[in-house]
PDB file of C-alpha atoms in Angstrom:
ATOM      1  CA  MET A   1      -1.997  -8.389  14.584  1.00 43.00           C
ATOM      2  CA  THR A   2      -3.718  -8.289  11.004  1.00 43.00           C
ATOM      3  CA  GLU A   3      -6.956 -10.062  11.649  1.00 44.00           C
ATOM      4  CA  GLN A   4      -7.341  -7.569  14.784  1.00 44.00           C
ATOM      5  CA  LEU A   5      -6.960  -4.269  12.671  1.00 42.00           C
ATOM      6  CA  GLU A   6      -9.807  -5.794  10.334  1.00 44.00           C
ATOM      7  CA  THR A   7     -12.168  -5.751  12.758  1.00 45.00           C
ATOM      8  CA  GLU A   8     -11.683  -2.050  13.559  1.00 62.00           C
ATOM      9  CA  PHE A   9     -12.211  -1.052   9.592  1.00 68.00           C
ATOM     10  CA  GLU A  10     -14.187  -2.301   6.668  1.00 80.00           C
ATOM     11  CA  ARG A  11     -11.775  -4.237   4.216  1.00 83.00           C
ATOM     12  CA  ARG A  12     -12.870  -3.465   0.909  1.00 85.00           C
ATOM     13  CA  SER A  13     -12.562  -5.815  -1.931  1.00 82.00           C
ATOM     14  CA  ASP A  14     -13.166  -3.048  -4.775  1.00 84.00           C
ATOM     15  CA  GLN A  15      -9.997  -1.070  -3.628  1.00 89.00           C
ATOM     16  CA  ILE A  16      -6.846  -1.084  -1.849  1.00 93.00           C
ATOM     17  CA  ASN A  17      -6.968  -0.910   2.154  1.00 94.00           C
ATOM     18  CA  LEU A  18      -4.669   0.700   4.416  1.00 94.00           C
ATOM     19  CA  SER A  19      -4.705  -0.016   8.030  1.00 94.00           C
ATOM     20  CA  PRO A  20      -4.997   2.621  10.916  1.00 94.00           C
ATOM     21  CA  VAL A  21      -1.551   1.627  11.675  1.00 94.00           C
ATOM     22  CA  ALA A  22      -0.045   2.173   8.239  1.00 94.00           C
ATOM     23  CA  ALA A  23      -2.030   5.431   7.705  1.00 94.00           C
ATOM     24  CA  ALA A  24      -0.451   6.830  10.848  1.00 94.00           C
ATOM     25  CA  LYS A  25       3.018   5.606   9.911  1.00 94.00           C
ATOM     26  CA  VAL A  26       2.428   7.589   6.355  1.00 94.00           C
ATOM     27  CA  LYS A  27       1.342  10.345   8.164  1.00 94.00           C
ATOM     28  CA  SER A  28       4.631  10.576  10.501  1.00 93.00           C
ATOM     29  CA  LEU A  29       6.775  10.074   7.344  1.00 93.00           C
ATOM     30  CA  LEU A  30       5.042  13.084   5.577  1.00 92.00           C
ATOM     31  CA  ASP A  31       5.342  15.230   8.363  1.00 92.00           C
ATOM     32  CA  GLN A  32       9.088  14.295   9.069  1.00 92.00           C
ATOM     33  CA  GLU A  33       9.668  15.443   5.181  1.00 87.00           C
ATOM     34  CA  GLY A  34       7.615  18.378   5.857  1.00 89.00           C
ATOM     35  CA  ARG A  35       5.538  18.272   2.492  1.00 85.00           C
ATOM     36  CA  ASP A  36       2.004  18.209   2.208  1.00 83.00           C
ATOM     37  CA  ASP A  37       2.111  17.751  -1.592  1.00 88.00           C
ATOM     38  CA  LEU A  38       3.236  14.031  -1.507  1.00 93.00           C
ATOM     39  CA  GLN A  39       0.723  11.003  -2.110  1.00 94.00           C
ATOM     40  CA  LEU A  40       1.779   7.447  -0.962  1.00 95.00           C
ATOM     41  CA  ARG A  41       1.855   5.497  -4.518  1.00 96.00           C
ATOM     42  CA  ILE A  42       1.782   1.950  -4.876  1.00 94.00           C
ATOM     43  CA  SER A  43       2.129  -0.016  -7.996  1.00 93.00           C
ATOM     44  CA  VAL A  44       2.659  -3.571  -9.457  1.00 90.00           C
ATOM     45  CA  GLN A  45       5.516  -3.967 -11.656  1.00 87.00           C
ATOM     46  CA  PRO A  46       7.271  -6.889 -13.429  1.00 82.00           C
ATOM     47  CA  GLY A  47      10.331  -8.219 -11.711  1.00 72.00           C
ATOM     48  CA  GLY A  48      10.986 -10.333  -8.684  1.00 64.00           C
ATOM     49  CA  CYS A  49      11.579 -14.157  -8.311  1.00 65.00           C
ATOM     50  CA  SER A  50       7.883 -14.612  -8.675  1.00 62.00           C
ATOM     51  CA  GLY A  51       7.138 -12.317 -11.633  1.00 74.00           C
ATOM     52  CA  LEU A  52       5.955  -9.238  -9.977  1.00 83.00           C
ATOM     53  CA  ARG A  53       6.737  -6.957  -7.267  1.00 85.00           C
ATOM     54  CA  TYR A  54       5.444  -4.196  -5.308  1.00 89.00           C
ATOM     55  CA  GLN A  55       6.288  -0.333  -5.345  1.00 92.00           C
ATOM     56  CA  LEU A  56       5.733   1.897  -2.624  1.00 93.00           C
ATOM     57  CA  PHE A  57       7.168   5.280  -2.492  1.00 94.00           C
ATOM     58  CA  PHE A  58       5.971   9.193  -1.976  1.00 95.00           C
ATOM     59  CA  ASP A  59       4.619  10.803  -5.160  1.00 94.00           C
ATOM     60  CA  GLU A  60       4.037  14.166  -6.048  1.00 94.00           C
ATOM     61  CA  ARG A  61       2.762  13.181  -9.808  1.00 92.00           C
ATOM     62  CA  SER A  62      -0.846  12.627 -10.697  1.00 91.00           C
ATOM     63  CA  LEU A  63      -0.780  10.342 -13.715  1.00 92.00           C
ATOM     64  CA  ASP A  64      -3.906   9.490 -16.260  1.00 93.00           C
ATOM     65  CA  GLY A  65      -6.163   7.018 -14.980  1.00 93.00           C
ATOM     66  CA  ASP A  66      -4.778   7.189 -11.200  1.00 95.00           C
ATOM     67  CA  VAL A  67      -7.257   6.001  -8.694  1.00 95.00           C
ATOM     68  CA  VAL A  68      -6.914   8.075  -5.437  1.00 95.00           C
ATOM     69  CA  THR A  69      -8.383   6.568  -2.182  1.00 94.00           C
ATOM     70  CA  ASP A  70      -7.961   8.747   1.126  1.00 93.00           C
ATOM     71  CA  PHE A  71      -7.569   6.796   4.356  1.00 92.00           C
ATOM     72  CA  ASP A  72      -7.719   9.170   7.419  1.00 87.00           C
ATOM     73  CA  GLY A  73      -6.128  12.081   4.942  1.00 89.00           C
ATOM     74  CA  VAL A  74      -3.461  10.063   3.604  1.00 92.00           C
ATOM     75  CA  SER A  75      -3.706  10.044  -0.150  1.00 94.00           C
ATOM     76  CA  VAL A  76      -3.333   6.470  -2.009  1.00 95.00           C
ATOM     77  CA  VAL A  77      -2.803   6.412  -5.455  1.00 96.00           C
ATOM     78  CA  VAL A  78      -2.680   3.298  -7.717  1.00 95.00           C
ATOM     79  CA  ASP A  79      -2.412   3.436 -11.621  1.00 94.00           C
ATOM     80  CA  ARG A  80      -4.819   1.696 -13.442  1.00 93.00           C
ATOM     81  CA  MET A  81      -2.515  -0.882 -14.863  1.00 93.00           C
ATOM     82  CA  SER A  82      -1.855  -1.911 -11.112  1.00 93.00           C
ATOM     83  CA  VAL A  83      -5.383  -1.807  -9.927  1.00 94.00           C
ATOM     84  CA  PRO A  84      -6.739  -5.304 -10.846  1.00 92.00           C
ATOM     85  CA  TYR A  85      -3.591  -6.677  -8.865  1.00 90.00           C
ATOM     86  CA  LEU A  86      -4.251  -4.388  -5.852  1.00 93.00           C
ATOM     87  CA  ASN A  87      -8.166  -4.595  -5.116  1.00 92.00           C
ATOM     88  CA  GLY A  88      -8.679  -5.933  -1.975  1.00 93.00           C
ATOM     89  CA  ALA A  89      -5.104  -5.969  -0.950  1.00 93.00           C
ATOM     90  CA  LEU A  90      -4.399  -4.471   2.697  1.00 94.00           C
ATOM     91  CA  ILE A  91      -1.374  -2.259   3.553  1.00 93.00           C
ATOM     92  CA  ASP A  92      -0.256  -2.548   6.915  1.00 93.00           C
ATOM     93  CA  PHE A  93       2.693  -1.673   9.124  1.00 93.00           C
ATOM     94  CA  VAL A  94       4.320  -3.830  11.228  1.00 92.00           C
ATOM     95  CA  ASP A  95       6.938  -2.976  14.245  1.00 87.00           C
ATOM     96  CA  SER A  96       8.190  -6.057  16.047  1.00 86.00           C
ATOM     97  CA  ILE A  97      11.680  -7.283  17.247  1.00 85.00           C
ATOM     98  CA  GLU A  98      11.395  -9.948  14.146  1.00 85.00           C
ATOM     99  CA  LYS A  99      10.441  -6.987  11.568  1.00 83.00           C
ATOM    100  CA  GLN A 100       9.732  -3.529  10.760  1.00 87.00           C
ATOM    101  CA  GLY A 101       8.140  -2.133   7.568  1.00 90.00           C
ATOM    102  CA  PHE A 102       4.879  -1.830   5.601  1.00 91.00           C
ATOM    103  CA  THR A 103       3.409  -5.238   4.634  1.00 89.00           C
ATOM    104  CA  ILE A 104       0.879  -6.108   1.814  1.00 89.00           C
ATOM    105  CA  ASP A 105      -1.781  -9.129   2.127  1.00 89.00           C
ATOM    106  CA  ASN A 106      -2.966  -9.676  -0.981  1.00 87.00           C
ATOM    107  CA  PRO A 107      -5.610 -12.113  -2.031  1.00 88.00           C
ATOM    108  CA  ASN A 108      -4.833 -11.733  -5.538  1.00 83.00           C
ATOM    109  CA  ALA A 109      -1.474 -13.130  -5.106  1.00 79.00           C
ATOM    110  CA  THR A 110      -1.311 -16.868  -5.996  1.00 72.00           C
ATOM    111  CA  GLY A 111       1.982 -17.270  -4.677  1.00 64.00           C
ATOM    112  CA  SER A 112       5.348 -15.706  -3.801  1.00 57.00           C
ATOM    113  CA  CYS A 113       8.929 -16.046  -3.510  1.00 53.00           C
ATOM    114  CA  ALA A 114      10.845 -17.020  -0.195  1.00 52.00           C
ATOM    115  CA  CYS A 115      11.996 -13.503   0.518  1.00 51.00           C
ATOM    116  CA  GLY A 116       8.400 -12.298  -0.053  1.00 52.00           C
ATOM    117  CA  ASP A 117       9.215  -9.363  -2.374  1.00 56.00           C
ATOM    118  CA  SER A 118       7.390 -10.509  -5.348  1.00 51.00           C
ATOM    119  CA  PHE A 119       4.005 -12.410  -6.309  1.00 52.00           C
ATOM    120  CA  HIS A 120       2.215 -14.100  -9.265  1.00 45.00           C
TER     121      HIS A 120
END
């Protein structure tokens, strides 16, 4: 399904990418929260089996050096230390029998662990 989504929008290598499906899910979650001051923050932190792990959460803060990108009215924020790890990455949302949740397809990751929560 990710390949199909990539043909519907331009996937850029110089920034993070949010699929239309993921953008719609984020909008839905923000509507449920009833807050319009939150943005989706994506960062890379040390940890996990492979050395680095992703963090996705709603945040109201603005930090020095943040890179903010708008996707159909959804603000996605990446801190300056995480930008090199996330340029070209695609955040998608999967809702199937086997799996539900946000996924990250990152061309910068050279490997990942079996659980899929961390990379290097």
